[in-house]
Short mmCIF file of C-alpha atoms in Angstrom, two decimals:
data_model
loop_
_atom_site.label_atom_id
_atom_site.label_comp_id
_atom_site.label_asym_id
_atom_site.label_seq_id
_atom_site.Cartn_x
_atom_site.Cartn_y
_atom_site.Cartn_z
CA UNK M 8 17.57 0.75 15.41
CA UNK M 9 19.38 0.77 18.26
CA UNK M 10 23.27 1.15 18.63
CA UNK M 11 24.38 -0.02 22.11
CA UNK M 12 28.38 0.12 23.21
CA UNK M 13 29.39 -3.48 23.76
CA UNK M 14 32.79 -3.08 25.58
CA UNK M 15 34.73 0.01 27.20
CA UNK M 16 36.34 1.45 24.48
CA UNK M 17 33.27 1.57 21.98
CA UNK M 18 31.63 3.24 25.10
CA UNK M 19 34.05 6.16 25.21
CA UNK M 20 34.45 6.47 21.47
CA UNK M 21 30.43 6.81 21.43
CA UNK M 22 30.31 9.31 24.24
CA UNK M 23 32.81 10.99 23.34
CA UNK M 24 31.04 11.66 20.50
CA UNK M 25 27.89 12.42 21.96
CA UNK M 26 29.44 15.20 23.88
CA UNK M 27 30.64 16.96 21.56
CA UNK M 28 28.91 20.04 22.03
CA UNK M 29 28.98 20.18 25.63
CA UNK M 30 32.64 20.16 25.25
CA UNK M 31 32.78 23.02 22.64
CA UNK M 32 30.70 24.36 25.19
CA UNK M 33 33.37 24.29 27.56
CA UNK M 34 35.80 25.47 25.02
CA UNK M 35 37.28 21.75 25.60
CA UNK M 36 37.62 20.16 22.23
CA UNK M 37 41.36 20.96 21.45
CA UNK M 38 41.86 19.41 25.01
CA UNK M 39 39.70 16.69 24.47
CA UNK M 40 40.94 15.03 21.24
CA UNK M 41 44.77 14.99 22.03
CA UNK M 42 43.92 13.39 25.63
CA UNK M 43 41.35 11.09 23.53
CA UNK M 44 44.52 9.93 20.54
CA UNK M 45 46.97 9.23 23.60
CA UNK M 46 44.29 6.80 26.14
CA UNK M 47 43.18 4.90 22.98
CA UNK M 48 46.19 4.26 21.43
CA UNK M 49 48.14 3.33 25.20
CA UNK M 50 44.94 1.01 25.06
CA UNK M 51 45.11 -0.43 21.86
CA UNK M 52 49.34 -0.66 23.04
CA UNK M 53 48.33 -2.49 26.25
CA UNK M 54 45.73 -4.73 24.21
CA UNK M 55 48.49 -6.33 22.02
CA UNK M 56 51.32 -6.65 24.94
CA UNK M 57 48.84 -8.03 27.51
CA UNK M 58 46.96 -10.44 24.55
CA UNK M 59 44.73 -13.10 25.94
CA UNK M 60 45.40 -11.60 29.27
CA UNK M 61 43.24 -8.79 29.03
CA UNK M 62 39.95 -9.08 29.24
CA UNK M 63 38.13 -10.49 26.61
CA UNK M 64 35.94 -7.69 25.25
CA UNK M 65 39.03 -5.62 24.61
CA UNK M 66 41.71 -8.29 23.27
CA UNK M 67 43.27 -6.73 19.88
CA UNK M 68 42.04 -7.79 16.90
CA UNK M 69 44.62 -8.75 15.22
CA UNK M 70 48.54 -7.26 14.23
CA UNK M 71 49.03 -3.65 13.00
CA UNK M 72 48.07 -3.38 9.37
CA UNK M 73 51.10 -2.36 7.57
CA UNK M 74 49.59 1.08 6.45
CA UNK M 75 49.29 1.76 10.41
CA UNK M 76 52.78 1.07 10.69
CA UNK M 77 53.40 3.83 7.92
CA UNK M 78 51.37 6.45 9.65
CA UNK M 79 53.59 5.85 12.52
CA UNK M 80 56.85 5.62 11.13
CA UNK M 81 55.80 8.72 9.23
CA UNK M 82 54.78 11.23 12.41
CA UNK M 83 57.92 9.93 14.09
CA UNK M 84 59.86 11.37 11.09
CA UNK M 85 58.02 14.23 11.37
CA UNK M 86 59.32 14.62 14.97
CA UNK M 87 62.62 14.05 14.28
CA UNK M 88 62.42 16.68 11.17
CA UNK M 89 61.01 19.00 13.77
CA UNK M 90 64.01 18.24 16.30
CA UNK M 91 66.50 19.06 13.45
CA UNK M 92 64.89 21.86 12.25
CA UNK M 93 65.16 23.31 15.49
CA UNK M 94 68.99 22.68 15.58
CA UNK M 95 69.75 24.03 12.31
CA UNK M 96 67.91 26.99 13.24
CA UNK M 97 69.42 27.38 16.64
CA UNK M 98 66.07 28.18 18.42
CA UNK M 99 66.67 26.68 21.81
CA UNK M 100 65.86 23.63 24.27
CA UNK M 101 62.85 25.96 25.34
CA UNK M 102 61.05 25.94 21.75
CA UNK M 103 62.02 22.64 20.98
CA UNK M 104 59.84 21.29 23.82
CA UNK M 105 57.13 23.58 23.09
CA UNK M 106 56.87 22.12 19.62
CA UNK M 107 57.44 18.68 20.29
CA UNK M 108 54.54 19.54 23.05
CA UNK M 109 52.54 20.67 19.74
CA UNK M 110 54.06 17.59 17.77
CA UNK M 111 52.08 15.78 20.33
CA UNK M 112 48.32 17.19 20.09
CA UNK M 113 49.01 17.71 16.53
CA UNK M 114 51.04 15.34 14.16
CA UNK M 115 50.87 12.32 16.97
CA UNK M 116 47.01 12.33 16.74
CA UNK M 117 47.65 11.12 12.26
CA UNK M 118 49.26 8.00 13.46
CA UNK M 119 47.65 7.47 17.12
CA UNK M 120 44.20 7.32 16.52
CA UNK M 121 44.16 4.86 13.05
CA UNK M 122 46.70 2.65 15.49
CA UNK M 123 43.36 2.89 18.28
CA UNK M 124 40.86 1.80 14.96
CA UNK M 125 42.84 -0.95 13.82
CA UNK M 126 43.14 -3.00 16.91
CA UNK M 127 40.44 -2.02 19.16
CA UNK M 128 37.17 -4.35 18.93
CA UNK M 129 35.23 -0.92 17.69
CA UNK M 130 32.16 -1.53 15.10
CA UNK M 131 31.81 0.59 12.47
CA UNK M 132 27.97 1.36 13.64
CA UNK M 133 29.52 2.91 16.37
CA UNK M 134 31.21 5.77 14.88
CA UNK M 135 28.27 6.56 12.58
CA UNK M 136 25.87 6.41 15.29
CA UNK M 137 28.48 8.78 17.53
CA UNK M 138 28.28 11.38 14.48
CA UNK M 139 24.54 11.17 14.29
CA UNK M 140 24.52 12.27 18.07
CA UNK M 141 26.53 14.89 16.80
CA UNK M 142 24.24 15.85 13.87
CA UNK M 143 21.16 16.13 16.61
CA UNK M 144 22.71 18.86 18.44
CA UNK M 145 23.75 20.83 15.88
CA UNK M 146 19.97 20.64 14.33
CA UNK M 147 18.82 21.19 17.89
CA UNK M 148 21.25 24.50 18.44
CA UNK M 149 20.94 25.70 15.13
CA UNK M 150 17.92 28.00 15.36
CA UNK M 151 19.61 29.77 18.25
CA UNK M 152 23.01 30.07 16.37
CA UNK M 153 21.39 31.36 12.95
CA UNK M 154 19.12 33.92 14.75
CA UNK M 155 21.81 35.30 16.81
CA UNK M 156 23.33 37.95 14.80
CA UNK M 157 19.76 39.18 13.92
CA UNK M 158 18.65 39.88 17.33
CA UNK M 159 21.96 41.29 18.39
CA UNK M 160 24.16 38.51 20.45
CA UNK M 161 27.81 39.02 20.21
CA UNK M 162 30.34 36.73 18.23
CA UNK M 163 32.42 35.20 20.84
CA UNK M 164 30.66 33.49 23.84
CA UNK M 165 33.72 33.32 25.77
CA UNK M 166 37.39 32.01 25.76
CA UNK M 167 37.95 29.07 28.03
CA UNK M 168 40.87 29.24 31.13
CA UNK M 169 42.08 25.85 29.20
CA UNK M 170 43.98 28.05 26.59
CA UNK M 171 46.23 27.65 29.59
CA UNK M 172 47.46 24.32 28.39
CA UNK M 173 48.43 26.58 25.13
CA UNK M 174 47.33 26.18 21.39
CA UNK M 175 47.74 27.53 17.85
CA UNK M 176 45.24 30.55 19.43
CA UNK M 177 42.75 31.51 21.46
CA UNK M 178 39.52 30.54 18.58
CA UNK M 179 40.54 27.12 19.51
CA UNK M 180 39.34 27.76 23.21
CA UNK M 181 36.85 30.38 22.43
CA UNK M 182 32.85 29.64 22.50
CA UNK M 183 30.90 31.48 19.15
CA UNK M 184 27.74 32.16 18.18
CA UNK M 185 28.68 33.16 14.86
CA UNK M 186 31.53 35.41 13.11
CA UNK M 187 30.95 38.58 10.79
CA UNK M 188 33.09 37.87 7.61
CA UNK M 189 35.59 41.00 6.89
CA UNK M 190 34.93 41.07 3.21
CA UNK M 191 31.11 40.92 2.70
CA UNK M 192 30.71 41.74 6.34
CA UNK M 193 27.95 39.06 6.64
CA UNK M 194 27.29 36.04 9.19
CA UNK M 195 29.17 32.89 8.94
CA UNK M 196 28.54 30.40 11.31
CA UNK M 197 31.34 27.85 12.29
CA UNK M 198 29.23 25.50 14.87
CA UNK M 199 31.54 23.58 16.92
CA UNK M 200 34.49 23.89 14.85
CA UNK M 201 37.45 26.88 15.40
CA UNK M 202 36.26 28.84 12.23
CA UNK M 203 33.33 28.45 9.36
CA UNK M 204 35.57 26.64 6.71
CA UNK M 205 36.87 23.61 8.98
CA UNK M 206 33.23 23.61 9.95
CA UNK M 207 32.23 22.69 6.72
CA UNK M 208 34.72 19.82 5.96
CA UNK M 209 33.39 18.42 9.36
CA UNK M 210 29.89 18.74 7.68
CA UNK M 211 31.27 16.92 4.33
CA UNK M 212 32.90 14.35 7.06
CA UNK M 213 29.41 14.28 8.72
CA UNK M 214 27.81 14.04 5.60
CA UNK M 215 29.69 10.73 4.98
CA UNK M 216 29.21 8.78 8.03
CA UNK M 217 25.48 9.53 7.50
CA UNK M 218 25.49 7.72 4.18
CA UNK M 219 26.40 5.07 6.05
CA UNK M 220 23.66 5.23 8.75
CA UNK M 221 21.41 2.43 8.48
CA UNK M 222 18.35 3.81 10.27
CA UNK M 223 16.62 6.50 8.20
CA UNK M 224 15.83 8.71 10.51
CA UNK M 225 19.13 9.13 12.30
CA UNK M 226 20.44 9.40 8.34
CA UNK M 227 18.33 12.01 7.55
CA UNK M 228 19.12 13.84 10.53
CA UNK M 229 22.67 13.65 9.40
CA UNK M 230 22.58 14.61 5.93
CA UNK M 231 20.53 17.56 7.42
CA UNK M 232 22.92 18.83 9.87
CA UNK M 233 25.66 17.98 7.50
CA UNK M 234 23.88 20.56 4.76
CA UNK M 235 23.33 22.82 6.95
CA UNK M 236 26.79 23.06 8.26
CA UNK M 237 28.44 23.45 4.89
CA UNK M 238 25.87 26.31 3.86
CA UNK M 239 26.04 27.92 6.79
CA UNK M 240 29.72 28.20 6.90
CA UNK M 241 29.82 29.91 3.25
CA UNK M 242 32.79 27.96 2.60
CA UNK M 243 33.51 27.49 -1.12
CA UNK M 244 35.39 24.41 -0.26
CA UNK M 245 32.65 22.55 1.43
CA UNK M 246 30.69 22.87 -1.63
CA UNK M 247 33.03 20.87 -3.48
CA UNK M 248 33.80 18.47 -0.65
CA UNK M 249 30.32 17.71 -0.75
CA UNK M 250 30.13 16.65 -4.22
CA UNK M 251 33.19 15.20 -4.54
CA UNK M 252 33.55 12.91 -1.80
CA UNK M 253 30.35 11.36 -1.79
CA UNK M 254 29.84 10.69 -5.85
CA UNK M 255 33.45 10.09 -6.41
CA UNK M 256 33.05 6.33 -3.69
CA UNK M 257 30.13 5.62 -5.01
CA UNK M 258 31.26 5.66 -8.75
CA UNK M 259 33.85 3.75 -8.09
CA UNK M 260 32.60 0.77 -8.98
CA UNK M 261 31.79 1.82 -12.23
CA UNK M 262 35.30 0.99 -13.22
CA UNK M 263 34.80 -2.60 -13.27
CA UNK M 264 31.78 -2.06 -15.80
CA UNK M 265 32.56 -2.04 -19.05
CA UNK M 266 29.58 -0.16 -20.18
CA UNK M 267 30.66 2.75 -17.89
CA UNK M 268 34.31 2.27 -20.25
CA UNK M 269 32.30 3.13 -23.40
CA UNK M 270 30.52 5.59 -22.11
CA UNK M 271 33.88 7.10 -20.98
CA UNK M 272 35.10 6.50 -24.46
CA UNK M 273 32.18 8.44 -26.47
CA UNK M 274 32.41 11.07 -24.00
CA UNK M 275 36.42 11.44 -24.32
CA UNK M 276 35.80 11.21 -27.97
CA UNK M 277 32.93 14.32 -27.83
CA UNK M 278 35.59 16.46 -26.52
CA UNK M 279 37.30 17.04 -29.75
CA UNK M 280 34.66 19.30 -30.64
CA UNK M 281 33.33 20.73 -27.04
CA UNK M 282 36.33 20.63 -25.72
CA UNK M 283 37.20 24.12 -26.22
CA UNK M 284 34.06 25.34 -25.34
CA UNK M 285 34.08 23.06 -21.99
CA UNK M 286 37.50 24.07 -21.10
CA UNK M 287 35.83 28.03 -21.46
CA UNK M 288 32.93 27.35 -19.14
CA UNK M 289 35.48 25.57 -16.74
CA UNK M 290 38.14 28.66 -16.49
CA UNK M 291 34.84 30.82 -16.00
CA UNK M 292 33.53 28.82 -12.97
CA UNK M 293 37.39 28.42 -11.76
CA UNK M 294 37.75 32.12 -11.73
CA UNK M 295 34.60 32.93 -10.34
CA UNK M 296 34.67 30.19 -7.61
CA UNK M 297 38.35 32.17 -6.93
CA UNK M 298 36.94 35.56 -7.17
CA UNK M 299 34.09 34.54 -4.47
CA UNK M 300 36.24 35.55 -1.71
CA UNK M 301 39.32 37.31 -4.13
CA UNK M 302 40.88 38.68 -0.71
CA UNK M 303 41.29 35.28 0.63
CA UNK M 304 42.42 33.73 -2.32
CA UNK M 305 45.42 36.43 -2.65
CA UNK M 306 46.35 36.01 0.62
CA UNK M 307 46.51 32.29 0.26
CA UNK M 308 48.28 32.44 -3.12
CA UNK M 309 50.92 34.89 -1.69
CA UNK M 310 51.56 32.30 1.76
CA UNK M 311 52.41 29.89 -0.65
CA UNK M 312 54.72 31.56 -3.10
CA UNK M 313 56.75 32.61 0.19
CA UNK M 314 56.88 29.61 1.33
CA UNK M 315 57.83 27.94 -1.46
CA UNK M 316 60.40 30.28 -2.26
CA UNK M 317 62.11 30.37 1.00
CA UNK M 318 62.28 26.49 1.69
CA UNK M 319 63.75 26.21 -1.62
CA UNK M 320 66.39 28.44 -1.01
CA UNK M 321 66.58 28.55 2.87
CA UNK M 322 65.75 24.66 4.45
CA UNK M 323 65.23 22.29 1.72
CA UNK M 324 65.58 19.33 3.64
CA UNK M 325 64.51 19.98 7.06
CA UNK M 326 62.86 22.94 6.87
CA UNK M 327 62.48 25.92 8.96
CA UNK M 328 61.28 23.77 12.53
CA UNK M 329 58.14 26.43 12.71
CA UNK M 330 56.07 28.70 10.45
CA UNK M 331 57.13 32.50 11.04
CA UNK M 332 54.80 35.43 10.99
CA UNK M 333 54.30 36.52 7.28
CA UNK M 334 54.73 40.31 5.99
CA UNK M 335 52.11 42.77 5.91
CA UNK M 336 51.14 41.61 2.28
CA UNK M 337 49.92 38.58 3.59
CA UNK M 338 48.26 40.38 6.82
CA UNK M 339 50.53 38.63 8.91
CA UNK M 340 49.68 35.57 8.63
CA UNK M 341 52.15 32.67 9.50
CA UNK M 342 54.33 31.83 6.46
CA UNK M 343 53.11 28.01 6.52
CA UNK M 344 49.88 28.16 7.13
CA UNK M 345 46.51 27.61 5.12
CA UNK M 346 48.01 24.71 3.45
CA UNK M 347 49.44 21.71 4.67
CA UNK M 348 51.78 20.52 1.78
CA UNK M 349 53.86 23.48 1.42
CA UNK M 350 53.47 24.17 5.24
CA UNK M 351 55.43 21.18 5.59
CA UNK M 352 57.79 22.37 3.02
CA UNK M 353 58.53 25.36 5.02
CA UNK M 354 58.48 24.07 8.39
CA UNK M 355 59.84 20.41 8.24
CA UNK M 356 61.16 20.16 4.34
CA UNK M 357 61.68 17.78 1.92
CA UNK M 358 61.78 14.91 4.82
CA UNK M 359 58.78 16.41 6.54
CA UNK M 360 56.98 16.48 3.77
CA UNK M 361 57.55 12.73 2.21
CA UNK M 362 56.56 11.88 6.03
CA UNK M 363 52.68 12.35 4.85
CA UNK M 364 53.27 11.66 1.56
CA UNK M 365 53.95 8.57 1.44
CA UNK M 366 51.45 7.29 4.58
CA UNK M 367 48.17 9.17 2.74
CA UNK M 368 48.89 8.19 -1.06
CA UNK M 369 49.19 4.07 0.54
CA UNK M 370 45.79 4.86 3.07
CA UNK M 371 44.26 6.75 -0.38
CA UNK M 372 45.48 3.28 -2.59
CA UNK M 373 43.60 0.95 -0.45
CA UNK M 374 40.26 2.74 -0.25
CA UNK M 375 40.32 3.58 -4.18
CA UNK M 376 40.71 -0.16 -4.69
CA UNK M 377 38.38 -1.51 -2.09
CA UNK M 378 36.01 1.19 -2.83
CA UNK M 379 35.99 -0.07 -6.45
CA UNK M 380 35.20 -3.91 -5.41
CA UNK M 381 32.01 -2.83 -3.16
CA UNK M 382 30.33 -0.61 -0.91
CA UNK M 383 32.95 -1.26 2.69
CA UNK M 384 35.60 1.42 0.60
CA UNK M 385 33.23 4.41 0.54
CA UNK M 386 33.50 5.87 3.68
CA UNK M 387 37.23 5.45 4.21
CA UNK M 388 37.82 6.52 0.44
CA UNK M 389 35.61 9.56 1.13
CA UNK M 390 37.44 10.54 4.21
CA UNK M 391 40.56 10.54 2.64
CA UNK M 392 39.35 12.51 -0.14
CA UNK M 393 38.18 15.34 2.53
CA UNK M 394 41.68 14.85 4.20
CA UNK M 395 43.32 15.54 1.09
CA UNK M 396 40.98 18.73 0.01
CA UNK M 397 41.23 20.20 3.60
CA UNK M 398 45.15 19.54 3.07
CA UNK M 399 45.12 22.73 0.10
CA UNK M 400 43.35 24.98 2.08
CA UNK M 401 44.43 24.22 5.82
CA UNK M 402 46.76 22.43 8.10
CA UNK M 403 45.30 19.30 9.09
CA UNK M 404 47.75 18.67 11.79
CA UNK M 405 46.35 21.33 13.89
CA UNK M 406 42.73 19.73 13.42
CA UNK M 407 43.03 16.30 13.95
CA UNK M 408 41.75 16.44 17.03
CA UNK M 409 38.67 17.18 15.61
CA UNK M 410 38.67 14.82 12.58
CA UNK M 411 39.31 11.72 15.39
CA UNK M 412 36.39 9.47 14.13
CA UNK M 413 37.42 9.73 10.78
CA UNK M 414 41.03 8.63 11.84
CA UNK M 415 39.41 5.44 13.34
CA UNK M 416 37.80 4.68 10.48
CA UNK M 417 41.26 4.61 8.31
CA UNK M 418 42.67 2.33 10.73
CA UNK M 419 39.64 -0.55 11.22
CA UNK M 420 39.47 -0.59 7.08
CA UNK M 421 43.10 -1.07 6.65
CA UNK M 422 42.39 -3.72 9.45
CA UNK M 423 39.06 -5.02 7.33
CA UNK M 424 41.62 -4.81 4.07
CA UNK M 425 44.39 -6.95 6.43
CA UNK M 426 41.57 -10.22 6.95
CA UNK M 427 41.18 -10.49 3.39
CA UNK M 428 44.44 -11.38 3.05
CA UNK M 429 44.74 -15.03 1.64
CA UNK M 430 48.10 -15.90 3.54
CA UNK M 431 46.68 -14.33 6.78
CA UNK M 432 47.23 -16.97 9.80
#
């Protein structure tokens, strides 16, 4: 089945897409999405002011779902937190337009590109196909990736003259084959992404829109490049990603059923005699899931006490306006890092932190409940679940311009969600 682009923004959002690897190949994704979040959301701005004016294949298609108004009121918080931050802190007017430069490519991109999906004319079948486009490269370019640490190509390709424009680092720019891992010193392979675990939430993301694919083929490419991504990658939270956010949507209507309610009732019952055993076997797996990569774990665990400890006592309310490089316990690694919620904490505070808050638990309300009436909730609810995992274990501000498409689709469902509406005009 064919997918065809029916007006100029599906085209670009399908391109866009499709090039995908030819823009990692460039080292011109971290370039590419922030340029992307700013054109389609001064489109989707100049489709409602101009209204019937514009042309018809790109009027709006309707007002700003109030969730999209959330996301938007919430990054602009997060700008201001930033601003005051940087005040309290004294850093200078030199930082503070470097970060609100950052602000920009990073924390915009939450707000800009579900404002572009709700009121562009974009089809859903576009963004799956787009992803599918994806999925074919990566199956074509895998063989070459997997073999190359076997027949002795180096790790990095190259770094891309774009770092120029600046960036959390240079891996963001940089062109891999692979990456030896520093505790098993073994292959991982991050494909298009900056390093092997985002790569394998982008395979759980792929993984979803293929679900959705209509055409088999194209779906079983996806859900092949999707596995291969995650096990590739080694990462311990793609595995669970996987599982998680593509049974949790599609059990979701079980709530309505009240079959599935007994069944929930003899098993909650059962537990008063497994449960101790069940509660064993889980602590096992938890520790041995941790103990999988115990280096990376302590380092994580250690960020996080830090930062906990020092925006409680040091910035509670607007934080410290940028993560600081951590002690040697930690390797060095910036205090606010490797997890988004008490990032924020450290960084933007109390304020910063209610910013996202409040924006994803509303997005996450409307896909559980829509996912729980029928099949249009699933992707959306699945995406947020991602958004939320990759939220413990990294920053999703600073890859957003990568999860784009995903974005999108939060903004045309709260836009599908906005229709239903029985007082709608």
């Amino acid at each position: 089945m064919s997918v065809t682009p029916a007006n100029p923004a599906e085209r670009i959002v399908y391109r866009t897409q499709a090039l995908t690897w030819a823009f990692y190949g460039i080292g011109a994704l971290y370039v590419v999405g922030p340029v992307l979040g700013w054109i389609l959301a001064g489109l989707a701005g100049l489709s409602l002011y101009l209204g019937p004016a514009i042309r018809p294949d790109l009027r709006a298609t309707g007002h700003i779902p109030p969730v999209v108004w959330a996301w938007m009121l919430g990054m602009v918080v997060m700008l201001v937190a930033l601003w005051v931050g940087h005040v309290n802190w004294s850093y200078g007017m030199g930082a503070t337009i470097k970060s609100t430069i950052g602000w920009a490519k990073g924390w915009a991109l939450m707000a800009l590109f579900p404002l572009a999906g709700a009121v562009l004319p974009i089809r859903r079948e576009v963004y799956v196909r787009g992803q599918m486009k994806i999925a074919l490269w990566t199956l074509i370019l895998t063989p070459i990736l997997i073999a190359a640490p076997y027949v002795g190509l180096p790790e990095r390709i190259f770094t891309s003259p774009l770092k120029a424009v600046g960036g959390p680092g240079p891996e963001y720019f940089s062109v891999f084959f692979f990456t030896w891992d520093p505790a098993s010193w073994t292959p991982r392979w991050q494909f298009y992404a900056p390093w092997s675990p985002f790569a394998a939430l982008l395979g759980v993301v792929l993984a979803l829109f293929a679900l959705e694919e209509r055409d088999k083929r194209w779906r079983t490419i996806g859900m092949t490049a999707a596995m291969v991504m995650i096990f590739a990658s080694k990462s311990r939270m793609g595995l669970v990603g996987l599982v998680a956010c593509t049974v949790v949507p599609r059990a979701m209507p079980l709530i309505a059923k009240s079959w599935a309610w007994k069944v929930g009732a003899g098993i909650a019952a059962s537990f008063a005699v497994i449960g101790p055993a069940v509660a064993r076997i889980a602590s096992d797996a938890v520790r041995t899931f941790k103990d999988a990569r115990a280096d990376s774990t302590r380092v994580r665990a250690t960020l996080q006490r830090i930062a906990g400890e020092r925006w409680r006592n040091e910035a509670f309310w607007f934080g410290h306006g940028r993560p600081e490089p951590g002690p040697h316990i930690v390797e060095y690694m910036p205090i606010g890092s490797h997890h988004t919620w008490w990032g924020l904490l450290f960084v933007k505070g109390l304020v910063g932190f209610l910013a996202l808050f409040v924006p994803m638990l509303w997005q996450t309300g409307l896909a559980l409940v829509d996912a729980a009436r029928g099949p249009r909730g699933r992707l959306p609810l699945g995406i947020m679940m991602t958004l939320i995992l990759l939220s413990f274990g990294e920053n999703v501000e600073i890859e957003a311009y990568m999860l784009w498409p995903g974005l999108m689709i939060l903004g045309l469902h709260a836009r599908e969600m906005a229709d239903d509406r029985p007082d709608r005009t």
